mmCIF file of N, CA and C in Angstrom:
data_model
loop_
_atom_site.group_PDB
_atom_site.id
_atom_site.type_symbol
_atom_site.label_atom_id
_atom_site.label_comp_id
_atom_site.label_asym_id
_atom_site.label_seq_id
_atom_site.Cartn_x
_atom_site.Cartn_y
_atom_site.Cartn_z
ATOM 1 N N MET A 1 37.666 -16.939 -5.459
ATOM 2 C CA MET A 1 36.421 -17.487 -5.385
ATOM 3 C C MET A 1 36.242 -17.613 -6.942
ATOM 4 N N THR A 2 35.470 -18.981 -7.463
ATOM 5 C CA THR A 2 35.055 -18.773 -8.572
ATOM 6 C C THR A 2 33.659 -17.854 -8.712
ATOM 7 N N ILE A 3 33.453 -17.409 -10.078
ATOM 8 C CA ILE A 3 32.018 -16.662 -10.119
ATOM 9 C C ILE A 3 30.806 -17.240 -9.835
ATOM 10 N N GLN A 4 30.902 -18.812 -10.144
ATOM 11 C CA GLN A 4 29.989 -19.552 -9.436
ATOM 12 C C GLN A 4 29.739 -19.684 -8.124
ATOM 13 N N GLU A 5 30.745 -19.680 -7.296
ATOM 14 C CA GLU A 5 30.676 -19.564 -5.899
ATOM 15 C C GLU A 5 30.158 -17.983 -5.569
ATOM 16 N N ILE A 6 30.968 -17.081 -6.009
ATOM 17 C CA ILE A 6 30.315 -15.761 -5.513
ATOM 18 C C ILE A 6 28.640 -15.653 -6.133
ATOM 19 N N GLN A 7 28.189 -16.230 -6.767
ATOM 20 C CA GLN A 7 26.735 -16.219 -7.408
ATOM 21 C C GLN A 7 25.904 -16.938 -6.191
ATOM 22 N N ARG A 8 26.642 -18.225 -5.850
ATOM 23 C CA ARG A 8 25.948 -19.049 -4.969
ATOM 24 C C ARG A 8 25.722 -18.167 -3.231
ATOM 25 N N ASP A 9 26.921 -17.282 -2.844
ATOM 26 C CA ASP A 9 27.016 -16.879 -1.816
ATOM 27 C C ASP A 9 25.979 -15.478 -1.960
ATOM 28 N N ILE A 10 25.827 -14.759 -3.351
ATOM 29 C CA ILE A 10 24.481 -13.893 -3.301
ATOM 30 C C ILE A 10 23.395 -14.240 -2.973
ATOM 31 N N ILE A 11 23.289 -15.660 -3.680
ATOM 32 C CA ILE A 11 21.881 -16.288 -3.533
ATOM 33 C C ILE A 11 21.539 -16.415 -2.433
ATOM 34 N N ASP A 12 22.670 -17.075 -1.468
ATOM 35 C CA ASP A 12 22.056 -17.160 -0.018
ATOM 36 C C ASP A 12 21.531 -16.089 0.779
ATOM 37 N N GLU A 13 22.238 -14.977 0.516
ATOM 38 C CA GLU A 13 22.395 -13.800 1.196
ATOM 39 C C GLU A 13 20.683 -13.277 0.921
ATOM 40 N N PHE A 14 20.905 -13.125 -0.310
ATOM 41 C CA PHE A 14 19.142 -12.719 -0.318
ATOM 42 C C PHE A 14 18.046 -13.644 -0.084
ATOM 43 N N SER A 15 18.291 -15.001 0.115
ATOM 44 C CA SER A 15 17.557 -15.879 0.857
ATOM 45 C C SER A 15 17.031 -15.300 2.369
ATOM 46 N N MET A 16 18.115 -14.827 2.987
ATOM 47 C CA MET A 16 17.904 -14.508 4.253
ATOM 48 C C MET A 16 16.727 -13.449 4.355
ATOM 49 N N PHE A 17 16.263 -12.679 3.492
ATOM 50 C CA PHE A 17 15.449 -11.832 3.515
ATOM 51 C C PHE A 17 14.017 -12.233 3.359
ATOM 52 N N ASP A 18 13.269 -11.973 4.152
ATOM 53 C CA ASP A 18 11.604 -12.521 3.768
ATOM 54 C C ASP A 18 10.980 -11.454 2.670
ATOM 55 N N ASP A 19 10.950 -10.040 2.465
ATOM 56 C CA ASP A 19 10.296 -9.450 1.529
ATOM 57 C C ASP A 19 11.316 -8.420 0.947
ATOM 58 N N TRP A 20 10.727 -8.495 -0.419
ATOM 59 C CA TRP A 20 11.467 -7.170 -1.161
ATOM 60 C C TRP A 20 11.604 -5.922 -0.624
ATOM 61 N N MET A 21 11.258 -5.426 0.486
ATOM 62 C CA MET A 21 11.501 -4.134 1.101
ATOM 63 C C MET A 21 12.913 -4.310 1.540
ATOM 64 N N GLU A 22 13.253 -5.697 2.174
ATOM 65 C CA GLU A 22 14.539 -5.888 2.859
ATOM 66 C C GLU A 22 15.438 -5.955 1.979
ATOM 67 N N ARG A 23 15.342 -6.592 0.834
ATOM 68 C CA ARG A 23 16.254 -6.904 -0.024
ATOM 69 C C ARG A 23 16.535 -5.603 -1.048
ATOM 70 N N TYR A 24 15.612 -4.432 -1.143
ATOM 71 C CA TYR A 24 16.063 -3.256 -1.590
ATOM 72 C C TYR A 24 16.947 -2.828 -0.825
ATOM 73 N N GLU A 25 16.791 -2.632 0.573
ATOM 74 C CA GLU A 25 17.731 -2.072 1.484
ATOM 75 C C GLU A 25 18.747 -2.531 1.401
ATOM 76 N N TYR A 26 19.243 -4.067 1.475
ATOM 77 C CA TYR A 26 20.460 -4.768 1.200
ATOM 78 C C TYR A 26 21.502 -4.149 0.111
ATOM 79 N N ILE A 27 20.207 -4.334 -1.104
ATOM 80 C CA ILE A 27 20.968 -3.872 -2.432
ATOM 81 C C ILE A 27 21.534 -2.284 -2.126
ATOM 82 N N ILE A 28 20.833 -1.586 -1.618
ATOM 83 C CA ILE A 28 21.272 0.282 -1.461
ATOM 84 C C ILE A 28 22.333 0.211 -0.777
ATOM 85 N N GLU A 29 22.376 -0.898 0.696
ATOM 86 C CA GLU A 29 23.551 -1.195 1.337
ATOM 87 C C GLU A 29 25.019 -1.703 0.619
ATOM 88 N N LEU A 30 24.781 -2.603 -0.252
ATOM 89 C CA LEU A 30 25.970 -2.907 -1.265
ATOM 90 C C LEU A 30 26.340 -1.967 -1.919
ATOM 91 N N GLY A 31 25.723 -0.995 -2.377
ATOM 92 C CA GLY A 31 25.901 0.398 -3.165
ATOM 93 C C GLY A 31 26.795 1.253 -2.553
ATOM 94 N N LYS A 32 26.467 1.105 -1.294
ATOM 95 C CA LYS A 32 27.150 2.076 -0.424
ATOM 96 C C LYS A 32 28.617 1.483 -0.039
ATOM 97 N N SER A 33 28.978 0.364 -0.038
ATOM 98 C CA SER A 33 30.326 -0.351 0.208
ATOM 99 C C SER A 33 30.914 -0.334 -1.190
ATOM 100 N N LEU A 34 30.497 -0.011 -2.655
ATOM 101 C CA LEU A 34 31.078 -0.179 -3.610
ATOM 102 C C LEU A 34 32.200 0.981 -3.697
ATOM 103 N N PRO A 35 33.423 0.446 -4.103
ATOM 104 C CA PRO A 35 34.622 0.881 -3.882
ATOM 105 C C PRO A 35 34.612 2.159 -4.944
ATOM 106 N N LEU A 36 34.909 3.262 -4.885
ATOM 107 C CA LEU A 36 34.826 4.456 -5.638
ATOM 108 C C LEU A 36 35.817 4.320 -6.931
ATOM 109 N N ILE A 37 35.225 4.727 -7.750
ATOM 110 C CA ILE A 37 35.596 4.634 -9.382
ATOM 111 C C ILE A 37 36.769 6.062 -9.298
ATOM 112 N N GLU A 38 37.658 6.117 -9.980
ATOM 113 C CA GLU A 38 38.352 7.145 -9.914
ATOM 114 C C GLU A 38 37.732 8.020 -10.992
ATOM 115 N N GLU A 39 37.739 9.274 -10.335
ATOM 116 C CA GLU A 39 36.992 10.360 -11.286
ATOM 117 C C GLU A 39 37.412 10.188 -13.176
ATOM 118 N N GLN A 40 38.644 9.984 -13.182
ATOM 119 C CA GLN A 40 39.192 10.177 -14.774
ATOM 120 C C GLN A 40 38.308 8.817 -15.272
ATOM 121 N N TYR A 41 37.599 8.061 -15.040
ATOM 122 C CA TYR A 41 36.676 6.790 -15.522
ATOM 123 C C TYR A 41 35.391 7.288 -15.403
ATOM 124 N N LYS A 42 35.070 8.464 -14.942
ATOM 125 C CA LYS A 42 33.543 8.728 -15.326
ATOM 126 C C LYS A 42 33.544 9.730 -16.101
ATOM 127 N N LYS A 43 33.680 9.487 -17.428
ATOM 128 C CA LYS A 43 33.608 9.913 -18.818
ATOM 129 C C LYS A 43 32.490 9.256 -19.516
ATOM 130 N N GLU A 44 32.215 10.004 -20.536
ATOM 131 C CA GLU A 44 31.049 9.729 -21.418
ATOM 132 C C GLU A 44 31.361 8.156 -22.111
ATOM 133 N N ASP A 45 32.560 7.856 -22.198
ATOM 134 C CA ASP A 45 32.808 6.658 -23.040
ATOM 135 C C ASP A 45 32.638 5.399 -21.808
ATOM 136 N N ASN A 46 32.377 5.543 -20.679
ATOM 137 C CA ASN A 46 32.237 4.491 -19.839
ATOM 138 C C ASN A 46 30.778 4.438 -18.824
ATOM 139 N N ILE A 47 30.096 5.112 -19.763
ATOM 140 C CA ILE A 47 28.415 5.275 -19.263
ATOM 141 C C ILE A 47 27.972 4.097 -19.941
ATOM 142 N N ILE A 48 26.960 3.360 -19.088
ATOM 143 C CA ILE A 48 26.325 2.314 -19.811
ATOM 144 C C ILE A 48 25.001 2.819 -20.686
ATOM 145 N N LYS A 49 25.086 2.535 -21.660
ATOM 146 C CA LYS A 49 23.892 2.870 -22.751
ATOM 147 C C LYS A 49 22.750 2.045 -22.393
ATOM 148 N N GLY A 50 21.424 2.896 -22.145
ATOM 149 C CA GLY A 50 20.250 2.046 -21.927
ATOM 150 C C GLY A 50 19.686 1.583 -20.254
ATOM 151 N N CYS A 51 20.590 2.696 -19.578
ATOM 152 C CA CYS A 51 20.075 2.931 -18.088
ATOM 153 C C CYS A 51 19.428 4.271 -18.084
ATOM 154 N N GLN A 52 18.760 4.299 -17.176
ATOM 155 C CA GLN A 52 17.510 5.400 -17.076
ATOM 156 C C GLN A 52 18.633 6.474 -15.951
ATOM 157 N N SER A 53 19.149 5.841 -15.396
ATOM 158 C CA SER A 53 20.521 6.666 -14.368
ATOM 159 C C SER A 53 21.761 6.450 -14.998
ATOM 160 N N LYS A 54 22.791 7.209 -14.367
ATOM 161 C CA LYS A 54 23.883 7.259 -15.080
ATOM 162 C C LYS A 54 24.782 6.049 -14.188
ATOM 163 N N VAL A 55 25.456 5.038 -15.306
ATOM 164 C CA VAL A 55 26.300 4.168 -14.448
ATOM 165 C C VAL A 55 27.422 4.216 -15.420
ATOM 166 N N TRP A 56 28.736 4.366 -14.897
ATOM 167 C CA TRP A 56 29.719 4.325 -15.269
ATOM 168 C C TRP A 56 30.434 2.676 -14.946
ATOM 169 N N VAL A 57 31.179 2.375 -15.576
ATOM 170 C CA VAL A 57 31.727 0.787 -15.558
ATOM 171 C C VAL A 57 33.563 0.999 -16.263
ATOM 172 N N HIS A 58 34.181 0.694 -15.581
ATOM 173 C CA HIS A 58 35.800 0.598 -15.937
ATOM 174 C C HIS A 58 36.244 -0.745 -15.807
ATOM 175 N N GLY A 59 36.782 -1.380 -16.563
ATOM 176 C CA GLY A 59 37.951 -2.320 -16.799
ATOM 177 C C GLY A 59 39.051 -2.537 -17.007
ATOM 178 N N GLN A 60 40.010 -2.926 -16.139
ATOM 179 C CA GLN A 60 41.398 -2.906 -16.888
ATOM 180 C C GLN A 60 41.860 -4.435 -16.124
ATOM 181 N N GLN A 61 43.101 -5.021 -17.244
ATOM 182 C CA GLN A 61 43.529 -6.067 -16.741
ATOM 183 C C GLN A 61 44.451 -5.839 -16.102
ATOM 184 N N ASN A 62 44.620 -6.854 -14.833
ATOM 185 C CA ASN A 62 45.742 -6.752 -14.029
ATOM 186 C C ASN A 62 45.846 -8.328 -13.979
ATOM 187 N N ASP A 63 47.156 -8.511 -14.598
ATOM 188 C CA ASP A 63 47.565 -10.038 -14.977
ATOM 189 C C ASP A 63 46.781 -10.568 -15.770
ATOM 190 N N ASP A 64 46.262 -11.781 -15.217
ATOM 191 C CA ASP A 64 45.382 -12.487 -16.524
ATOM 192 C C ASP A 64 43.980 -12.120 -15.917
ATOM 193 N N LYS A 65 43.390 -11.204 -14.967
ATOM 194 C CA LYS A 65 42.132 -10.926 -14.298
ATOM 195 C C LYS A 65 41.909 -9.557 -15.038
ATOM 196 N N ILE A 66 40.355 -9.315 -14.714
ATOM 197 C CA ILE A 66 39.893 -7.873 -14.920
ATOM 198 C C ILE A 66 39.472 -7.505 -13.891
ATOM 199 N N VAL A 67 39.901 -6.363 -13.522
ATOM 200 C CA VAL A 67 39.123 -5.810 -12.133
ATOM 201 C C VAL A 67 38.449 -4.420 -12.427
ATOM 202 N N PHE A 68 37.180 -4.581 -12.224
ATOM 203 C CA PHE A 68 36.166 -3.608 -12.303
ATOM 204 C C PHE A 68 35.733 -2.552 -11.495
ATOM 205 N N THR A 69 35.544 -1.130 -11.915
ATOM 206 C CA THR A 69 35.325 -0.365 -10.863
ATOM 207 C C THR A 69 33.848 0.483 -11.458
ATOM 208 N N ALA A 70 33.012 0.762 -10.851
ATOM 209 C CA ALA A 70 31.868 1.423 -11.038
ATOM 210 C C ALA A 70 31.314 2.450 -10.369
ATOM 211 N N ASP A 71 30.474 3.007 -10.768
ATOM 212 C CA ASP A 71 29.486 4.054 -9.914
ATOM 213 C C ASP A 71 28.164 4.357 -10.719
ATOM 214 N N SER A 72 27.416 4.982 -9.926
ATOM 215 C CA SER A 72 26.074 5.299 -10.284
ATOM 216 C C SER A 72 25.553 6.566 -9.675
ATOM 217 N N ASP A 73 24.689 7.141 -10.156
ATOM 218 C CA ASP A 73 24.275 8.759 -9.471
ATOM 219 C C ASP A 73 22.762 8.336 -8.716
ATOM 220 N N ALA A 74 22.278 6.824 -8.749
ATOM 221 C CA ALA A 74 21.093 6.243 -8.196
ATOM 222 C C ALA A 74 21.526 5.473 -7.215
ATOM 223 N N ILE A 75 20.897 5.318 -6.096
ATOM 224 C CA ILE A 75 21.305 4.604 -5.099
ATOM 225 C C ILE A 75 21.217 2.989 -5.325
ATOM 226 N N LEU A 76 19.948 2.752 -5.689
ATOM 227 C CA LEU A 76 19.568 1.693 -6.340
ATOM 228 C C LEU A 76 20.384 0.924 -7.370
ATOM 229 N N THR A 77 20.402 1.485 -8.217
ATOM 230 C CA THR A 77 21.288 1.213 -9.588
ATOM 231 C C THR A 77 22.895 1.088 -8.843
ATOM 232 N N LYS A 78 23.153 1.586 -8.053
ATOM 233 C CA LYS A 78 24.674 1.532 -7.521
ATOM 234 C C LYS A 78 24.874 0.098 -6.928
ATOM 235 N N GLY A 79 23.627 -0.268 -6.344
ATOM 236 C CA GLY A 79 23.647 -1.569 -5.522
ATOM 237 C C GLY A 79 23.931 -2.645 -6.498
ATOM 238 N N ILE A 80 23.068 -2.319 -7.675
ATOM 239 C CA ILE A 80 23.024 -3.399 -8.585
ATOM 240 C C ILE A 80 24.188 -3.760 -9.205
ATOM 241 N N ILE A 81 24.899 -2.847 -9.565
ATOM 242 C CA ILE A 81 26.068 -2.794 -10.306
ATOM 243 C C ILE A 81 27.095 -3.207 -9.292
ATOM 244 N N ALA A 82 27.234 -2.991 -8.032
ATOM 245 C CA ALA A 82 27.850 -3.638 -6.962
ATOM 246 C C ALA A 82 27.852 -5.143 -6.909
ATOM 247 N N ILE A 83 26.569 -5.592 -7.134
ATOM 248 C CA ILE A 83 26.235 -7.111 -6.948
ATOM 249 C C ILE A 83 27.415 -7.507 -8.347
ATOM 250 N N LEU A 84 27.208 -6.725 -9.649
ATOM 251 C CA LEU A 84 27.838 -7.242 -10.949
ATOM 252 C C LEU A 84 28.986 -7.152 -10.492
ATOM 253 N N ILE A 85 29.708 -6.116 -10.150
ATOM 254 C CA ILE A 85 31.064 -6.281 -9.616
ATOM 255 C C ILE A 85 31.734 -7.226 -9.064
ATOM 256 N N ARG A 86 31.069 -7.464 -7.787
ATOM 257 C CA ARG A 86 31.477 -8.344 -6.763
ATOM 258 C C ARG A 86 31.592 -9.650 -7.603
ATOM 259 N N THR A 87 30.794 -9.957 -8.403
ATOM 260 C CA THR A 87 30.352 -11.293 -9.092
ATOM 261 C C THR A 87 31.784 -11.236 -10.082
ATOM 262 N N PHE A 88 31.802 -10.307 -10.868
ATOM 263 C CA PHE A 88 32.980 -10.571 -11.941
ATOM 264 C C PHE A 88 34.055 -9.667 -12.008
ATOM 265 N N SER A 89 34.706 -9.096 -11.208
ATOM 266 C CA SER A 89 35.695 -8.323 -10.678
ATOM 267 C C SER A 89 36.563 -9.494 -10.337
ATOM 268 N N ASN A 90 38.035 -9.562 -10.829
ATOM 269 C CA ASN A 90 38.948 -10.138 -10.396
ATOM 270 C C ASN A 90 38.895 -11.504 -11.074
ATOM 271 N N GLN A 91 38.360 -11.327 -11.951
ATOM 272 C CA GLN A 91 38.048 -12.919 -12.682
ATOM 273 C C GLN A 91 38.896 -12.919 -13.957
ATOM 274 N N LYS A 92 39.000 -14.335 -14.588
ATOM 275 C CA LYS A 92 39.594 -14.071 -16.171
ATOM 276 C C LYS A 92 38.438 -13.894 -16.915
ATOM 277 N N ALA A 93 38.856 -13.052 -17.963
ATOM 278 C CA ALA A 93 38.066 -12.872 -19.333
ATOM 279 C C ALA A 93 37.058 -14.132 -19.782
ATOM 280 N N ILE A 94 37.807 -15.026 -19.791
ATOM 281 C CA ILE A 94 37.052 -16.489 -20.272
ATOM 282 C C ILE A 94 36.077 -17.170 -19.526
ATOM 283 N N ASP A 95 36.177 -16.672 -17.981
ATOM 284 C CA ASP A 95 35.498 -17.029 -17.031
ATOM 285 C C ASP A 95 34.281 -16.499 -17.062
ATOM 286 N N ILE A 96 34.418 -14.659 -17.187
ATOM 287 C CA ILE A 96 33.229 -14.038 -17.398
ATOM 288 C C ILE A 96 32.394 -14.297 -18.555
ATOM 289 N N LEU A 97 33.497 -14.459 -19.698
ATOM 290 C CA LEU A 97 32.303 -14.780 -21.212
ATOM 291 C C LEU A 97 31.284 -16.251 -20.564
ATOM 292 N N ASP A 98 32.095 -17.255 -20.308
ATOM 293 C CA ASP A 98 31.390 -18.317 -20.124
ATOM 294 C C ASP A 98 30.435 -18.147 -18.841
ATOM 295 N N ALA A 99 30.577 -17.752 -18.116
ATOM 296 C CA ALA A 99 29.520 -17.532 -17.088
ATOM 297 C C ALA A 99 28.070 -17.007 -17.321
ATOM 298 N N ASN A 100 27.158 -17.753 -16.692
ATOM 299 C CA ASN A 100 25.792 -17.327 -17.008
ATOM 300 C C ASN A 100 25.237 -16.267 -15.823
ATOM 301 N N THR A 101 24.244 -15.660 -16.027
ATOM 302 C CA THR A 101 23.502 -14.871 -14.908
ATOM 303 C C THR A 101 22.446 -15.267 -14.520
ATOM 304 N N ASN A 102 21.895 -16.630 -14.137
ATOM 305 C CA ASN A 102 20.947 -16.864 -13.822
ATOM 306 C C ASN A 102 20.646 -16.727 -12.361
ATOM 307 N N PHE A 103 21.978 -16.249 -11.500
ATOM 308 C CA PHE A 103 21.702 -15.946 -10.187
ATOM 309 C C PHE A 103 21.049 -14.728 -10.291
ATOM 310 N N ILE A 104 20.952 -13.839 -11.103
ATOM 311 C CA ILE A 104 19.869 -12.522 -10.974
ATOM 312 C C ILE A 104 18.371 -12.899 -11.049
ATOM 313 N N ASP A 105 17.802 -14.225 -11.947
ATOM 314 C CA ASP A 105 16.896 -14.533 -11.902
ATOM 315 C C ASP A 105 16.486 -15.510 -10.437
ATOM 316 N N GLU A 106 17.536 -16.095 -10.099
ATOM 317 C CA GLU A 106 16.965 -16.879 -8.852
ATOM 318 C C GLU A 106 16.958 -16.196 -7.659
ATOM 319 N N ILE A 107 17.819 -14.772 -7.558
ATOM 320 C CA ILE A 107 17.082 -13.938 -6.188
ATOM 321 C C ILE A 107 16.377 -12.983 -6.688
ATOM 322 N N GLY A 108 15.351 -13.090 -7.904
ATOM 323 C CA GLY A 108 14.631 -12.296 -8.309
ATOM 324 C C GLY A 108 14.676 -10.849 -8.544
ATOM 325 N N LEU A 109 15.859 -10.680 -8.899
ATOM 326 C CA LEU A 109 15.939 -9.408 -9.028
ATOM 327 C C LEU A 109 15.319 -8.612 -10.243
ATOM 328 N N LYS A 110 15.281 -9.351 -11.749
ATOM 329 C CA LYS A 110 14.852 -8.638 -12.706
ATOM 330 C C LYS A 110 13.450 -8.576 -12.350
ATOM 331 N N GLU A 111 12.864 -9.281 -11.884
ATOM 332 C CA GLU A 111 11.366 -9.250 -11.693
ATOM 333 C C GLU A 111 10.830 -8.286 -10.897
ATOM 334 N N HIS A 112 11.614 -7.880 -10.011
ATOM 335 C CA HIS A 112 11.373 -6.865 -8.852
ATOM 336 C C HIS A 112 11.894 -5.189 -9.577
ATOM 337 N N LEU A 113 12.202 -5.208 -10.583
ATOM 338 C CA LEU A 113 12.882 -4.318 -11.283
ATOM 339 C C LEU A 113 11.767 -3.258 -12.227
ATOM 340 N N SER A 114 11.692 -2.111 -12.141
ATOM 341 C CA SER A 114 10.778 -1.517 -13.465
ATOM 342 C C SER A 114 11.825 -2.132 -14.803
ATOM 343 N N PRO A 115 10.706 -2.210 -15.745
ATOM 344 C CA PRO A 115 11.022 -2.404 -17.055
ATOM 345 C C PRO A 115 12.630 -1.672 -17.659
ATOM 346 N N THR A 116 12.547 -0.599 -17.101
ATOM 347 C CA THR A 116 13.713 0.272 -17.690
ATOM 348 C C THR A 116 14.912 0.016 -16.902
ATOM 349 N N ARG A 117 14.981 -0.055 -15.472
ATOM 350 C CA ARG A 117 15.826 -0.737 -14.841
ATOM 351 C C ARG A 117 16.142 -1.969 -15.224
ATOM 352 N N ALA A 118 15.406 -2.806 -15.251
ATOM 353 C CA ALA A 118 15.543 -4.237 -15.859
ATOM 354 C C ALA A 118 16.592 -4.303 -17.325
ATOM 355 N N ASN A 119 16.150 -3.110 -18.065
ATOM 356 C CA ASN A 119 16.892 -2.919 -19.188
ATOM 357 C C ASN A 119 18.130 -3.022 -18.884
ATOM 358 N N GLY A 120 18.302 -1.712 -17.681
ATOM 359 C CA GLY A 120 19.588 -1.255 -17.643
ATOM 360 C C GLY A 120 20.585 -2.544 -17.294
ATOM 361 N N LEU A 121 19.915 -3.420 -16.428
ATOM 362 C CA LEU A 121 20.701 -4.404 -15.759
ATOM 363 C C LEU A 121 21.220 -5.343 -16.805
ATOM 364 N N VAL A 122 20.786 -5.343 -17.820
ATOM 365 C CA VAL A 122 20.949 -6.023 -19.161
ATOM 366 C C VAL A 122 22.304 -5.500 -19.613
ATOM 367 N N SER A 123 22.258 -4.237 -19.955
ATOM 368 C CA SER A 123 23.021 -3.356 -20.366
ATOM 369 C C SER A 123 24.157 -3.516 -19.522
ATOM 370 N N MET A 124 24.277 -3.522 -18.555
ATOM 371 C CA MET A 124 25.577 -3.546 -17.433
ATOM 372 C C MET A 124 26.029 -4.735 -17.869
ATOM 373 N N ILE A 125 25.252 -6.200 -17.624
ATOM 374 C CA ILE A 125 25.874 -7.211 -17.928
ATOM 375 C C ILE A 125 26.649 -7.233 -19.142
ATOM 376 N N LYS A 126 26.009 -6.709 -20.352
ATOM 377 C CA LYS A 126 26.368 -6.577 -21.428
ATOM 378 C C LYS A 126 27.666 -5.765 -21.875
ATOM 379 N N GLN A 127 28.085 -4.849 -20.817
ATOM 380 C CA GLN A 127 28.905 -4.101 -21.274
ATOM 381 C C GLN A 127 29.826 -4.919 -20.439
ATOM 382 N N ILE A 128 29.913 -5.822 -19.202
ATOM 383 C CA ILE A 128 31.088 -6.381 -18.536
ATOM 384 C C ILE A 128 31.355 -7.495 -19.493
ATOM 385 N N LYS A 129 30.651 -8.189 -20.029
ATOM 386 C CA LYS A 129 31.062 -9.155 -21.064
ATOM 387 C C LYS A 129 31.844 -8.608 -22.375
ATOM 388 N N MET A 130 31.327 -7.346 -22.748
ATOM 389 C CA MET A 130 32.212 -6.722 -23.744
ATOM 390 C C MET A 130 33.901 -6.358 -23.311
ATOM 391 N N TYR A 131 33.838 -6.034 -22.086
ATOM 392 C CA TYR A 131 35.265 -5.673 -21.469
ATOM 393 C C TYR A 131 35.725 -7.308 -21.824
ATOM 394 N N ALA A 132 35.177 -7.970 -21.316
ATOM 395 C CA ALA A 132 36.021 -9.533 -21.130
ATOM 396 C C ALA A 132 35.949 -10.200 -22.454
ATOM 397 N N LEU A 133 35.172 -9.881 -23.711
ATOM 398 C CA LEU A 133 35.683 -10.106 -25.084
ATOM 399 C C LEU A 133 36.730 -9.366 -25.523
ATOM 400 N N ALA A 134 36.639 -8.106 -24.916
ATOM 401 C CA ALA A 134 38.160 -7.277 -25.734
ATOM 402 C C ALA A 134 39.274 -7.810 -25.087
ATOM 403 N N PHE A 135 39.486 -7.827 -23.796
ATOM 404 C CA PHE A 135 40.709 -8.301 -22.973
ATOM 405 C C PHE A 135 40.813 -9.703 -23.552
ATOM 406 N N ASP A 136 40.053 -10.739 -23.557
ATOM 407 C CA ASP A 136 40.261 -11.962 -24.193
ATOM 408 C C ASP A 136 40.777 -12.051 -25.551
ATOM 409 N N ALA A 137 40.237 -10.999 -26.309
ATOM 410 C CA ALA A 137 40.805 -10.967 -28.000
ATOM 411 C C ALA A 137 42.524 -10.565 -27.749
ATOM 412 N N LYS A 138 42.754 -9.728 -26.900
ATOM 413 C CA LYS A 138 44.217 -9.257 -26.901
ATOM 414 C C LYS A 138 45.274 -10.456 -26.471
ATOM 415 N N ASN A 139 44.480 -11.199 -25.509
ATOM 416 C CA ASN A 139 45.484 -12.494 -25.455
ATOM 417 C C ASN A 139 45.694 -13.897 -25.987
#
């Protein structure tokens, strides 16, 4: 699936919920389904700067695609990074760099987060794009 198709699926899923309490519960469920990051990647270098909770993101190139794994010590934040991993993992670096993140606004996520969590979300996206930039420069 393309990034845009995944984003459309996420928008459709969030539109099924009537209120934000249900959406928060869904985000938490998404976090629980996040594949575990290997312990060796839970290191200082992989911590997202700017998040109030600890979030680790690791990316590695697999053929021409980047595979991301992540974790967080906070359940809601883990769900947020799960949405981003679902969107950007197993995609080509150039596609990640070219992708917009308007779907986050469309599902209303940024406006329903505290300012520190919203800043953390921006930092997570920035880190994913930095991985893509680094892998794209190698090729």
